[in-house]
Coordinates of C-alpha atoms in Angstrom, one line a residue:
M6 CA 100.2 79.4 93.4
L7 CA 96.7 77.9 93.2
F8 CA 94.9 81.0 91.9
P9 CA 95.8 80.6 88.2
L10 CA 94.1 77.2 88.4
A11 CA 91.1 78.5 90.2
R12 CA 90.5 81.7 88.3
P13 CA 88.8 80.1 85.2
L14 CA 86.3 78.4 87.5
L15 CA 85.7 81.6 89.5
F16 CA 85.2 83.5 86.3
T17 CA 82.3 81.2 85.4
L18 CA 80.4 82.6 88.4
D19 CA 78.5 85.8 88.8
P20 CA 81.1 88.3 90.1
E21 CA 79.1 89.1 93.3
R22 CA 78.7 85.4 94.0
A23 CA 82.5 84.8 93.4
H24 CA 83.2 87.7 95.8
R25 CA 81.0 86.1 98.6
L26 CA 82.7 82.8 97.9
S27 CA 86.1 84.4 98.4
L28 CA 85.0 85.9 101.7
A29 CA 83.7 82.5 102.8
G30 CA 87.1 81.0 102.0
L31 CA 89.0 83.6 104.1
K32 CA 86.7 83.0 107.0
R33 CA 88.1 79.4 107.1
L34 CA 91.7 80.6 107.5
P35 CA 93.3 80.6 110.9
T36 CA 93.9 84.2 112.2
G37 CA 97.1 84.4 114.1
R38 CA 99.5 87.3 114.3
P39 CA 100.1 89.1 110.9
P40 CA 103.4 88.1 109.2
R41 CA 106.5 90.2 109.8
H42 CA 107.3 92.9 107.2
D43 CA 110.6 94.3 106.0
P44 CA 111.3 97.1 108.5
A45 CA 112.4 99.3 105.5
L46 CA 108.7 99.3 104.3
G47 CA 107.3 100.9 107.5
V48 CA 105.4 104.2 107.1
T49 CA 104.0 106.4 109.9
I50 CA 101.1 108.7 109.3
D51 CA 99.7 110.8 112.2
G52 CA 101.2 108.4 114.8
V53 CA 99.9 105.2 113.1
A54 CA 102.8 102.9 112.2
F55 CA 101.9 101.0 109.0
P56 CA 104.3 98.0 108.7
S57 CA 104.0 98.0 104.9
P58 CA 102.6 100.6 102.5
V59 CA 100.5 97.9 100.7
G60 CA 96.9 97.7 101.9
V61 CA 93.5 96.4 100.9
A62 CA 91.1 99.1 99.7
P63 CA 87.5 99.3 101.0
G64 CA 84.8 97.5 99.1
Y65 CA 86.2 94.0 99.4
D66 CA 85.4 93.5 103.1
K67 CA 82.4 95.8 103.4
D68 CA 81.1 94.4 106.7
A69 CA 84.4 93.9 108.6
E70 CA 84.1 90.1 108.3
V71 CA 87.7 89.1 107.5
P72 CA 90.2 91.9 108.3
D73 CA 92.5 89.6 110.2
A74 CA 92.5 87.0 107.5
L75 CA 93.5 89.7 105.0
L76 CA 96.3 90.9 107.2
G77 CA 97.5 87.3 107.4
L78 CA 97.8 87.2 103.6
G79 CA 100.6 89.8 103.9
F80 CA 98.9 93.2 103.6
G81 CA 100.2 95.9 105.7
F82 CA 96.8 97.3 106.5
V83 CA 93.1 96.6 105.7
E84 CA 90.4 99.2 105.2
V85 CA 86.9 97.8 105.8
G86 CA 83.6 99.3 104.6
T87 CA 82.0 101.4 103.4
I88 CA 79.7 101.1 106.5
T89 CA 76.6 103.3 106.9
P90 CA 74.5 104.0 110.0
L91 CA 71.7 101.7 108.9
A92 CA 71.8 98.5 106.9
Q93 CA 70.9 99.0 103.2
A94 CA 70.6 96.6 100.3
G95 CA 72.3 98.8 97.7
N96 CA 71.4 99.0 94.1
L97 CA 69.5 96.4 92.1
R98 CA 71.5 93.4 90.7
P99 CA 73.4 92.9 88.5
R100 CA 75.6 95.6 89.8
L101 CA 79.2 94.2 89.6
F102 CA 80.8 93.4 86.2
R103 CA 84.2 91.9 85.3
L104 CA 85.8 93.5 82.2
A105 CA 88.3 90.7 81.8
E106 CA 89.7 91.9 78.5
D107 CA 90.6 95.2 80.2
R108 CA 91.6 93.8 83.6
A109 CA 88.9 96.1 85.0
V110 CA 85.7 96.1 87.1
I111 CA 82.6 98.3 86.9
N112 CA 80.4 98.4 90.0
R113 CA 77.3 100.2 91.0
M114 CA 76.9 98.5 94.4
G115 CA 75.5 101.5 96.2
F116 CA 77.0 101.1 99.7
N117 CA 75.4 97.7 100.3
N118 CA 76.2 96.7 103.9
G119 CA 74.8 95.3 107.0
G120 CA 74.9 98.6 108.9
A121 CA 76.9 100.1 111.8
E122 CA 75.5 97.9 114.6
A123 CA 76.6 94.6 113.0
A124 CA 80.0 95.9 111.9
H125 CA 80.5 97.5 115.3
R126 CA 79.9 94.1 117.0
R127 CA 82.5 92.4 114.8
L128 CA 85.1 95.1 115.3
R129 CA 84.6 95.2 119.0
K130 CA 85.4 91.4 119.1
R131 CA 88.8 92.0 117.5
A132 CA 89.7 95.0 119.7
G133 CA 93.2 94.6 121.0
R134 CA 94.4 92.3 118.1
P135 CA 97.5 93.3 116.2
G136 CA 97.3 94.9 112.8
I137 CA 96.1 98.1 111.2
V138 CA 92.4 98.1 110.4
G139 CA 90.9 101.3 109.0
I140 CA 87.1 101.9 108.8
N141 CA 85.6 103.5 105.8
I142 CA 82.3 105.4 106.7
G143 CA 79.4 106.6 104.5
A144 CA 75.9 108.0 104.6
N145 CA 72.7 106.2 103.9
K146 CA 71.2 106.8 100.5
D147 CA 67.9 108.0 101.8
S148 CA 69.3 110.0 104.7
D149 CA 67.8 113.5 105.4
D150 CA 71.1 114.7 106.8
R151 CA 74.2 113.1 105.4
I152 CA 76.6 115.2 107.5
A153 CA 74.8 113.9 110.6
D154 CA 75.4 110.4 109.3
Y155 CA 79.1 110.9 109.0
A156 CA 79.2 112.5 112.5
L157 CA 77.3 109.5 114.0
M158 CA 79.6 107.0 112.2
T159 CA 82.7 108.9 113.5
E160 CA 81.4 108.8 117.1
L161 CA 80.6 105.0 116.8
M162 CA 83.7 103.8 114.9
A163 CA 86.6 106.1 116.0
P164 CA 87.2 104.1 119.2
L165 CA 87.6 100.8 117.2
A166 CA 89.5 102.1 114.2
S167 CA 93.2 102.5 113.5
Y168 CA 92.0 105.3 111.3
L169 CA 88.7 106.5 109.8
T170 CA 88.1 107.3 106.1
I171 CA 85.3 109.6 105.1
N172 CA 84.0 108.3 101.8
I173 CA 82.2 111.1 99.9
S174 CA 83.5 110.0 96.4
S175 CA 81.4 107.0 95.5
P176 CA 79.6 107.6 92.2
N177 CA 76.9 105.2 93.1
T178 CA 75.0 107.2 95.8
P179 CA 73.2 110.1 94.1
G180 CA 74.4 113.5 95.3
L181 CA 77.2 112.1 97.5
R182 CA 80.0 113.6 95.5
D183 CA 78.5 117.1 96.0
L184 CA 80.0 116.9 99.5
Q185 CA 83.4 117.4 97.9
T186 CA 82.7 121.0 97.1
G187 CA 84.3 123.7 99.3
D188 CA 81.6 124.9 101.7
A189 CA 79.9 121.5 101.9
L190 CA 83.2 119.8 102.6
K191 CA 84.1 122.3 105.3
H192 CA 80.8 121.7 107.1
L193 CA 81.2 118.0 106.8
L194 CA 84.7 118.0 108.3
D195 CA 83.6 120.4 111.1
G196 CA 80.9 117.8 112.0
V197 CA 83.2 114.9 111.8
F198 CA 86.0 116.4 114.0
E199 CA 83.5 117.7 116.5
A200 CA 82.1 114.1 116.7
R201 CA 85.7 112.7 117.1
G202 CA 86.2 114.9 120.1
E203 CA 89.5 114.3 122.0
R204 CA 90.1 110.9 120.4
A205 CA 93.4 110.6 118.5
T206 CA 92.0 108.5 115.7
P207 CA 93.4 109.9 112.4
V208 CA 90.8 110.8 109.7
F209 CA 91.4 110.4 106.0
L210 CA 89.3 111.7 103.2
K211 CA 88.7 109.7 100.0
L212 CA 88.2 111.7 96.8
A213 CA 87.0 111.1 93.3
P214 CA 89.3 111.1 90.2
D215 CA 86.7 113.0 88.2
L216 CA 87.6 116.5 89.5
E217 CA 88.4 119.8 87.7
P218 CA 91.6 121.8 88.5
S219 CA 89.5 124.4 90.4
E220 CA 87.9 121.7 92.5
I221 CA 91.2 120.1 93.3
D222 CA 92.5 123.5 94.5
A223 CA 89.4 124.2 96.6
I224 CA 89.6 120.7 98.2
A225 CA 93.3 121.1 99.0
K226 CA 92.7 124.5 100.6
V227 CA 90.0 123.0 102.9
A228 CA 92.1 119.9 103.7
L229 CA 95.1 122.0 104.6
G230 CA 93.0 124.1 106.9
S231 CA 91.6 121.0 108.7
P232 CA 93.0 118.3 111.0
L233 CA 92.8 115.7 108.2
A234 CA 95.6 113.2 108.4
A235 CA 95.7 112.1 104.7
L236 CA 93.9 112.2 101.4
I237 CA 93.1 109.0 99.4
I238 CA 93.5 109.5 95.7
S239 CA 91.2 108.1 94.3
N240 CA 87.9 106.3 94.1
T241 CA 86.4 104.8 90.9
T242 CA 85.7 106.9 87.8
L243 CA 82.7 107.6 85.7
A244 CA 85.0 108.3 82.8
R245 CA 85.3 105.6 80.1
P246 CA 88.7 105.3 78.5
P247 CA 88.8 103.0 75.5
L248 CA 87.6 99.5 76.6
K249 CA 87.3 96.1 74.9
S250 CA 84.8 94.4 77.1
N251 CA 81.1 94.0 76.3
H252 CA 80.4 95.5 79.7
A253 CA 82.1 98.8 78.9
D254 CA 78.9 100.7 78.8
E255 CA 77.5 99.5 82.1
A256 CA 76.7 102.4 84.5
G257 CA 78.8 102.7 87.7
G258 CA 82.4 103.3 88.8
L259 CA 85.3 101.9 86.7
S260 CA 88.3 100.5 88.6
G261 CA 91.3 98.4 87.7
A262 CA 94.0 98.8 85.1
P263 CA 92.2 101.5 82.9
L264 CA 91.9 103.7 85.9
A265 CA 95.7 103.8 86.6
P266 CA 96.7 106.8 84.3
L267 CA 93.9 109.0 85.7
A268 CA 94.5 108.0 89.3
L269 CA 98.2 108.7 88.9
Q270 CA 97.6 112.1 87.4
R271 CA 95.2 113.0 90.2
L272 CA 97.8 112.0 92.7
K273 CA 100.3 114.3 91.1
D274 CA 97.7 117.1 91.0
F275 CA 96.9 116.8 94.7
R276 CA 100.7 116.6 95.5
K277 CA 101.1 119.9 93.7
A278 CA 98.0 121.5 95.1
T279 CA 98.9 120.6 98.7
G280 CA 102.6 121.3 98.3
G281 CA 103.4 117.9 99.9
E282 CA 102.1 119.1 103.2
I283 CA 99.5 116.3 103.7
P284 CA 100.2 112.6 103.2
L285 CA 98.5 111.1 100.1
I286 CA 97.4 107.5 99.7
A287 CA 97.1 106.1 96.2
A288 CA 94.4 103.8 94.9
G289 CA 93.2 102.8 91.5
G290 CA 94.8 100.4 89.0
I291 CA 97.7 99.3 91.2
D292 CA 98.5 95.8 90.2
S293 CA 102.3 95.3 90.5
A294 CA 105.3 96.5 92.5
D295 CA 106.3 98.7 89.6
A296 CA 102.8 100.4 89.6
A297 CA 103.1 100.8 93.4
W298 CA 106.6 102.3 93.1
E299 CA 105.4 104.8 90.5
R300 CA 102.8 106.1 92.9
I301 CA 105.2 106.2 95.9
V302 CA 107.8 108.2 94.1
A303 CA 105.1 110.5 92.8
G304 CA 104.1 111.3 96.4
A305 CA 102.0 108.4 97.8
S306 CA 102.8 107.3 101.4
L307 CA 100.6 104.2 101.1
V308 CA 98.9 102.3 98.3
Q309 CA 95.7 100.3 98.2
L310 CA 94.3 97.7 95.9
Y311 CA 91.2 95.6 95.4
S312 CA 90.2 95.1 91.7
A313 CA 93.7 93.8 90.8
M314 CA 93.1 90.9 93.2
V315 CA 90.3 89.7 90.9
Y316 CA 92.9 89.1 88.2
H317 CA 96.1 88.4 90.1
G318 CA 94.8 86.6 93.2
P319 CA 94.8 87.2 97.0
M320 CA 98.6 87.0 97.4
L321 CA 99.2 90.1 95.3
G322 CA 99.8 92.3 98.3
R323 CA 102.6 90.1 99.5
R324 CA 104.2 90.0 96.1
I325 CA 104.0 93.8 95.7
A326 CA 105.6 94.3 99.2
K327 CA 108.4 91.9 98.3
G328 CA 108.9 93.8 95.0
L329 CA 109.0 97.1 96.8
S330 CA 111.7 95.8 99.1
Q331 CA 113.8 94.8 96.1
R332 CA 113.2 98.1 94.4
L333 CA 114.3 100.1 97.5
R334 CA 117.7 98.3 97.4
A335 CA 118.0 98.6 93.7
E336 CA 117.4 102.4 93.8
G337 CA 119.6 103.0 96.9
F338 CA 116.9 104.1 99.3
A339 CA 117.2 103.1 103.0
S340 CA 113.5 103.1 103.5
I341 CA 110.2 103.6 101.7
E342 CA 109.7 106.9 103.6
D343 CA 112.9 108.2 101.9
A344 CA 111.4 107.3 98.5
I345 CA 108.0 109.0 99.0
G346 CA 107.7 111.9 96.5
S347 CA 111.3 111.6 95.3
Q348 CA 110.2 112.1 91.7
A349 CA 107.4 114.6 92.5

């Protein structure tokens, strides 16, 4: 209700400063039990019962500072991170740009975060609290052994996570996306699952939208031959569809509304490549219940959003969940799980 009034003021601020201000505001909110969700919206992936398919994508709460406050806003789950073994400053500023005319964002943050020790301390304090909190893990930019970084992060974070996400698809860490290739991906996953050991923590893999058909098929083959619980489609893109903003030529990953067509197509590509045998999670340009529904019927079990909140406010997740409940009834589905992939 108040966001349309506050947005013009927030948009006068540097985007990164506005982001920090929003985190500071969330820290002031009381953190009780998450609100109840429509039971028809529940989705279960690898034993984890998500009360709603609408979640917060990583990048917003990089250091696990406000997951409970975000759950209190009506999101069904929150994914914090990306967290790396050691703290790192990320890339030089400015590195975050609003493309208001396009309802988009370009970022080249570079996995800026306070490191595993600080995040582990915060997450340990919330252990036992209700709510689904996933942890997105990455490798340090200057690491000599990135696979070892992911294994270490798995060992540290698996006991505290509802699920883990391996992020090898950020375009802002040089060479990181090379880990998406067949042999490198297999070695990475072998290291991660060895580090997970006997823990039951599900592991998701987040992928880039900038993939060729042969790469999609190779990734799908590796994924299906592994214990991965889900694929997240997709991260930001290096592509540049037609854009109106003066910031259109900034380097970095593009997110928001212009990413939606590409992210939807990649979701469909991975649904076809995997034969629907592994759950898919949709991200990229989801800003309404209609957009979320389009991904769900195309094969997504869950949806995530972040950039859309810049333009539509922090209550967007609650509004989308309400809209999905209404859409279920209108379409004659008893549950969201019945709708997943119904038009794939």
